[in-house]
Amino acid sequence: MSTYLLVHGGWHSGQCWERVAPLLAAAGHRVLTPTLTGHGDKADLLGPEVGLDTHVDDVVAVIVENDLTDVILVGHSYAGLVISSAANKVPDRIAHLVYLDAMVPEDGETAADIRPDVLDLIDIALKSESGWRVPPPPAGPPPLGLFGVTDAAEVARLRAMLSDQGVLTFQEPVRMDNPALRTIPRTHIHCTDNPLVDAYPRRPVPAVQPNGSPAQVWELPTGHDCMITMPAELTELLLRVS
C-alpha cells in the first residue's frame, strides 16, 4: 500500500479529487485530499496573511499529524510550489514528487517568476477593493473553458468548487535549500490540450532529475483540470508511480 497526498491548485479545493481518490483507494492505497487554508470549506479563513507559506504548513501538518511516511506527494498547478516547499521541510517522509501540469520552481522563486501572467493577477488584486483577493478566472470559449473543462454541466460543477485566492500565495518564494530534497524522485505529468501553454510555454524538464535519474515525463491529452476530465487515465498514471 502506498500513501498518496493530493494537493489541489489555486482557487480549487480538495473536492476536485473526488473522482480520483476512490479509484486509488480501490487499488488498495491510502489517499488524502486536504483543502488548503482559504479554500472550499475553509474559505472563511482566507485573509491577506494567507500565503504560500500557509499552504506549505497545511501540507506539512497533514503529513506530520498523521505520521505519514513514504508519501507520494502530488501537486496540481500552483501546488507545484506547495509540494516543493513541503518536501523541503520533511524530505525523509516523501517517496516521490508528482508535478501534475504544475509550476516547477527553483529555490527562491515565486509563482510570478515561473508564469509572468501571474503578475497580471497580482496587479488585479492590489488594485481591487480588498487589496489582496484574486478571484477565479472566468470560463472562456472551448478549448479554454474553465481550467480546460468545457462541458457546460462540468463547468458549473467546477465553478461551485472555486473560491478566491490570496495574492500572497503568488508573492512568497519557494524554499528548496535542503540537500535531501534533491534525492527525491520526480514525475511530471503534462496536460497537452492546454492552449495557455502556447502563450506561456512550460519550462523544459531537464533530461536528468536532481537525484541523477533520467527524467520521467508523461502526458494526458486533455485540459488542465485532468482530475475532472480524465480521472481514470490520471489514476492509471499515478498508480504507475507507486
GROMACS .gro file of C-alpha atoms in nm:
model
  242
    1MET     CA    1   0.000   0.000   0.000
    2SER     CA    2   0.121   0.347  -0.090
    3THR     CA    3   0.011   0.676   0.060
    4TYR     CA    4  -0.100   0.943  -0.186
    5LEU     CA    5  -0.133   1.303  -0.073
    6LEU     CA    6  -0.308   1.501  -0.347
    7VAL     CA    7  -0.277   1.879  -0.325
    8HIS     CA    8  -0.515   2.095  -0.525
    9GLY     CA    9  -0.414   2.402  -0.723
   10GLY     CA   10  -0.512   2.766  -0.696
   11TRP     CA   11  -0.878   2.857  -0.637
   12HIS     CA   12  -0.973   2.487  -0.608
   13SER     CA   13  -1.038   2.269  -0.303
   14GLY     CA   14  -0.974   1.909  -0.207
   15GLN     CA   15  -1.312   1.827  -0.360
   16CYS     CA   16  -1.157   1.840  -0.708
   17TRP     CA   17  -1.003   1.495  -0.644
   18GLU     CA   18  -1.337   1.324  -0.571
   19ARG     CA   19  -1.323   1.118  -0.893
   20VAL     CA   20  -0.958   1.014  -0.850
   21ALA     CA   21  -0.935   0.938  -0.478
   22PRO     CA   22  -1.185   0.647  -0.482
   23LEU     CA   23  -1.000   0.485  -0.773
   24LEU     CA   24  -0.668   0.499  -0.589
   25ALA     CA   25  -0.834   0.370  -0.273
   26ALA     CA   26  -0.997   0.086  -0.466
   27ALA     CA   27  -0.648  -0.019  -0.576
   28GLY     CA   28  -0.557  -0.061  -0.210
   29HIS     CA   29  -0.385   0.270  -0.138
   30ARG     CA   30  -0.430   0.535   0.129
   31VAL     CA   31  -0.541   0.869  -0.013
   32LEU     CA   32  -0.557   1.212   0.149
   33THR     CA   33  -0.701   1.518  -0.026
   34PRO     CA   34  -0.669   1.813   0.211
   35THR     CA   35  -0.821   2.151   0.138
   36LEU     CA   36  -0.574   2.435   0.181
   37THR     CA   37  -0.646   2.730   0.408
   38GLY     CA   38  -0.885   2.980   0.249
   39HIS     CA   39  -1.047   2.737   0.007
   40GLY     CA   40  -1.352   2.512  -0.004
   41ASP     CA   41  -1.494   2.455   0.343
   42LYS     CA   42  -1.209   2.668   0.478
   43ALA     CA   43  -1.291   2.973   0.264
   44ASP     CA   44  -1.386   3.170   0.574
   45LEU     CA   45  -1.022   3.151   0.684
   46LEU     CA   46  -0.897   3.344   0.382
   47GLY     CA   47  -0.729   3.673   0.469
   48PRO     CA   48  -0.443   3.892   0.347
   49GLU     CA   49  -0.200   3.695   0.564
   50VAL     CA   50  -0.272   3.363   0.389
   51GLY     CA   51   0.014   3.290   0.153
   52LEU     CA   52   0.226   3.014   0.005
   53ASP     CA   53   0.388   2.952   0.343
   54THR     CA   54   0.043   2.896   0.495
   55HIS     CA   55  -0.034   2.628   0.238
   56VAL     CA   56   0.305   2.465   0.284
   57ASP     CA   57   0.238   2.446   0.657
   58ASP     CA   58  -0.106   2.294   0.583
   59VAL     CA   59   0.054   2.008   0.388
   60VAL     CA   60   0.336   1.951   0.636
   61ALA     CA   61   0.079   1.939   0.918
   62VAL     CA   62  -0.118   1.667   0.738
   63ILE     CA   63   0.199   1.463   0.695
   64VAL     CA   64   0.329   1.504   1.049
   65GLU     CA   65  -0.002   1.481   1.237
   66ASN     CA   66  -0.092   1.162   1.051
   67ASP     CA   67   0.266   1.030   1.086
   68LEU     CA   68   0.282   0.968   0.712
   69THR     CA   69   0.592   0.819   0.555
   70ASP     CA   70   0.684   0.714   0.201
   71VAL     CA   71   0.435   0.969   0.071
   72ILE     CA   72   0.365   1.013  -0.299
   73LEU     CA   73   0.310   1.388  -0.292
   74VAL     CA   74   0.111   1.518  -0.589
   75GLY     CA   75   0.075   1.888  -0.665
   76HIS     CA   76  -0.153   2.027  -0.935
   77SER     CA   77  -0.082   2.362  -1.100
   78TYR     CA   78   0.003   2.623  -0.829
   79ALA     CA   79   0.054   2.336  -0.583
   80GLY     CA   80   0.380   2.253  -0.758
   81LEU     CA   81   0.515   2.534  -0.541
   82VAL     CA   82   0.344   2.396  -0.232
   83ILE     CA   83   0.474   2.041  -0.260
   84SER     CA   84   0.827   2.163  -0.336
   85SER     CA   85   0.849   2.366  -0.015
   86ALA     CA   86   0.667   2.100   0.187
   87ALA     CA   87   0.911   1.831   0.073
   88ASN     CA   88   1.194   2.067   0.160
   89LYS     CA   89   1.073   2.062   0.520
   90VAL     CA   90   1.012   1.687   0.556
   91PRO     CA   91   1.215   1.515   0.282
   92ASP     CA   92   1.256   1.197   0.487
   93ARG     CA   93   0.879   1.141   0.470
   94ILE     CA   94   0.845   1.183   0.092
   95ALA     CA   95   0.893   0.892  -0.151
   96HIS     CA   96   0.806   1.070  -0.475
   97LEU     CA   97   0.705   1.413  -0.605
   98VAL     CA   98   0.449   1.434  -0.886
   99TYR     CA   99   0.414   1.766  -1.067
  100LEU     CA  100   0.070   1.748  -1.228
  101ASP     CA  101   0.054   2.012  -1.502
  102ALA     CA  102   0.224   2.215  -1.233
  103MET     CA  103   0.458   2.503  -1.173
  104VAL     CA  104   0.806   2.360  -1.119
  105PRO     CA  105   1.015   2.609  -0.924
  106GLU     CA  106   1.375   2.660  -0.827
  107ASP     CA  107   1.474   2.772  -0.480
  108GLY     CA  108   1.368   3.130  -0.405
  109GLU     CA  109   1.125   3.165  -0.695
  110THR     CA  110   0.766   3.286  -0.678
  111ALA     CA  111   0.471   3.194  -0.898
  112ALA     CA  112   0.532   3.511  -1.099
  113ASP     CA  113   0.889   3.405  -1.175
  114ILE     CA  114   0.755   3.090  -1.338
  115ARG     CA  115   0.443   3.231  -1.506
  116PRO     CA  116   0.477   3.601  -1.598
  117ASP     CA  117   0.099   3.629  -1.645
  118VAL     CA  118   0.067   3.589  -1.268
  119LEU     CA  119   0.187   3.949  -1.247
  120ASP     CA  120  -0.145   4.050  -1.402
  121LEU     CA  121  -0.333   3.861  -1.129
  122ILE     CA  122  -0.124   4.031  -0.862
  123ASP     CA  123  -0.197   4.369  -1.019
  124ILE     CA  124  -0.571   4.297  -1.024
  125ALA     CA  125  -0.563   4.202  -0.657
  126LEU     CA  126  -0.362   4.503  -0.546
  127LYS     CA  127  -0.595   4.742  -0.731
  128SER     CA  128  -0.912   4.575  -0.605
  129GLU     CA  129  -1.126   4.699  -0.318
  130SER     CA  130  -0.978   4.436  -0.085
  131GLY     CA  131  -0.621   4.491  -0.200
  132TRP     CA  132  -0.540   4.119  -0.180
  133ARG     CA  133  -0.814   3.898  -0.327
  134VAL     CA  134  -0.761   3.721  -0.660
  135PRO     CA  135  -1.096   3.592  -0.794
  136PRO     CA  136  -1.116   3.274  -1.002
  137PRO     CA  137  -1.079   3.331  -1.377
  138PRO     CA  138  -1.391   3.332  -1.594
  139ALA     CA  139  -1.468   3.048  -1.830
  140GLY     CA  140  -1.357   3.104  -2.188
  141PRO     CA  141  -1.472   2.953  -2.515
  142PRO     CA  142  -1.354   2.599  -2.596
  143PRO     CA  143  -1.088   2.473  -2.578
  144LEU     CA  144  -1.006   2.714  -2.295
  145GLY     CA  145  -1.320   2.657  -2.092
  146LEU     CA  146  -1.268   2.679  -1.717
  147PHE     CA  147  -0.924   2.533  -1.642
  148GLY     CA  148  -0.971   2.322  -1.955
  149VAL     CA  149  -1.316   2.195  -1.857
  150THR     CA  150  -1.556   2.275  -2.143
  151ASP     CA  151  -1.875   2.072  -2.084
  152ALA     CA  152  -2.142   2.312  -1.953
  153ALA     CA  153  -2.255   2.087  -1.669
  154GLU     CA  154  -1.898   2.016  -1.566
  155VAL     CA  155  -1.809   2.385  -1.578
  156ALA     CA  156  -2.099   2.459  -1.341
  157ARG     CA  157  -1.986   2.180  -1.110
  158LEU     CA  158  -1.629   2.307  -1.109
  159ARG     CA  159  -1.726   2.669  -1.057
  160ALA     CA  160  -1.910   2.569  -0.739
  161MET     CA  161  -1.579   2.441  -0.601
  162LEU     CA  162  -1.381   2.758  -0.669
  163SER     CA  163  -1.310   3.048  -0.436
  164ASP     CA  164  -1.081   3.348  -0.420
  165GLN     CA  165  -0.706   3.310  -0.382
  166GLY     CA  166  -0.494   3.533  -0.159
  167VAL     CA  167  -0.238   3.739  -0.350
  168LEU     CA  168   0.038   3.647  -0.105
  169THR     CA  169   0.030   3.291  -0.240
  170PHE     CA  170   0.172   3.429  -0.564
  171GLN     CA  171   0.427   3.656  -0.396
  172GLU     CA  172   0.601   3.439  -0.138
  173PRO     CA  173   0.909   3.246  -0.253
  174VAL     CA  174   0.958   2.872  -0.254
  175ARG     CA  175   1.219   2.723  -0.023
  176MET     CA  176   1.416   2.431  -0.169
  177ASP     CA  177   1.750   2.462   0.008
  178ASN     CA  178   1.752   2.123   0.185
  179PRO     CA  179   2.009   1.897   0.012
  180ALA     CA  180   1.793   1.593   0.093
  181LEU     CA  181   1.522   1.731  -0.134
  182ARG     CA  182   1.737   1.657  -0.436
  183THR     CA  183   1.732   1.284  -0.362
  184ILE     CA  184   1.353   1.255  -0.402
  185PRO     CA  185   1.249   1.117  -0.744
  186ARG     CA  186   1.012   1.321  -0.955
  187THR     CA  187   0.747   1.259  -1.217
  188HIS     CA  188   0.598   1.526  -1.441
  189ILE     CA  189   0.252   1.483  -1.594
  190HIS     CA  190   0.164   1.733  -1.866
  191CYS     CA  191  -0.186   1.801  -1.996
  192THR     CA  192  -0.134   1.853  -2.367
  193ASP     CA  193  -0.472   2.009  -2.456
  194ASN     CA  194  -0.386   2.333  -2.280
  195PRO     CA  195  -0.394   2.645  -2.500
  196LEU     CA  196  -0.228   2.855  -2.230
  197VAL     CA  197   0.090   2.659  -2.288
  198ASP     CA  198   0.113   2.820  -2.631
  199ALA     CA  199   0.109   3.165  -2.473
  200TYR     CA  200   0.318   3.073  -2.171
  201PRO     CA  201   0.532   2.769  -2.258
  202ARG     CA  202   0.628   2.527  -1.985
  203ARG     CA  203   0.985   2.519  -1.872
  204PRO     CA  204   1.157   2.223  -2.034
  205VAL     CA  205   1.203   1.934  -1.794
  206PRO     CA  206   1.578   1.863  -1.764
  207ALA     CA  207   1.682   1.529  -1.908
  208VAL     CA  208   1.826   1.433  -1.570
  209GLN     CA  209   1.642   1.466  -1.238
  210PRO     CA  210   1.812   1.633  -0.940
  211ASN     CA  211   1.877   1.284  -0.800
  212GLY     CA  212   2.063   1.180  -1.117
  213SER     CA  213   1.790   0.957  -1.262
  214PRO     CA  214   1.650   1.010  -1.613
  215ALA     CA  215   1.357   1.249  -1.630
  216GLN     CA  216   1.011   1.092  -1.619
  217VAL     CA  217   0.755   1.289  -1.818
  218TRP     CA  218   0.409   1.156  -1.906
  219GLU     CA  219   0.125   1.319  -2.097
  220LEU     CA  220  -0.253   1.326  -2.086
  221PRO     CA  221  -0.445   1.451  -2.393
  222THR     CA  222  -0.682   1.674  -2.201
  223GLY     CA  223  -0.717   2.017  -2.042
  224HIS     CA  224  -0.556   2.149  -1.727
  225ASP     CA  225  -0.803   2.002  -1.475
  226CYS     CA  226  -0.736   1.642  -1.577
  227MET     CA  227  -0.865   1.508  -1.245
  228ILE     CA  228  -1.209   1.617  -1.363
  229THR     CA  229  -1.187   1.541  -1.735
  230MET     CA  230  -0.977   1.220  -1.732
  231PRO     CA  231  -0.984   1.080  -1.377
  232ALA     CA  232  -0.939   0.715  -1.477
  233GLU     CA  233  -0.645   0.788  -1.705
  234LEU     CA  234  -0.484   1.011  -1.442
  235THR     CA  235  -0.529   0.739  -1.182
  236GLU     CA  236  -0.354   0.488  -1.408
  237LEU     CA  237  -0.051   0.716  -1.427
  238LEU     CA  238  -0.046   0.779  -1.055
  239LEU     CA  239  -0.059   0.404  -0.992
  240ARG     CA  240   0.248   0.363  -1.212
  241VAL     CA  241   0.435   0.588  -0.969
  242SER     CA  242   0.365   0.352  -0.681
   0.00000   0.00000   0.00000
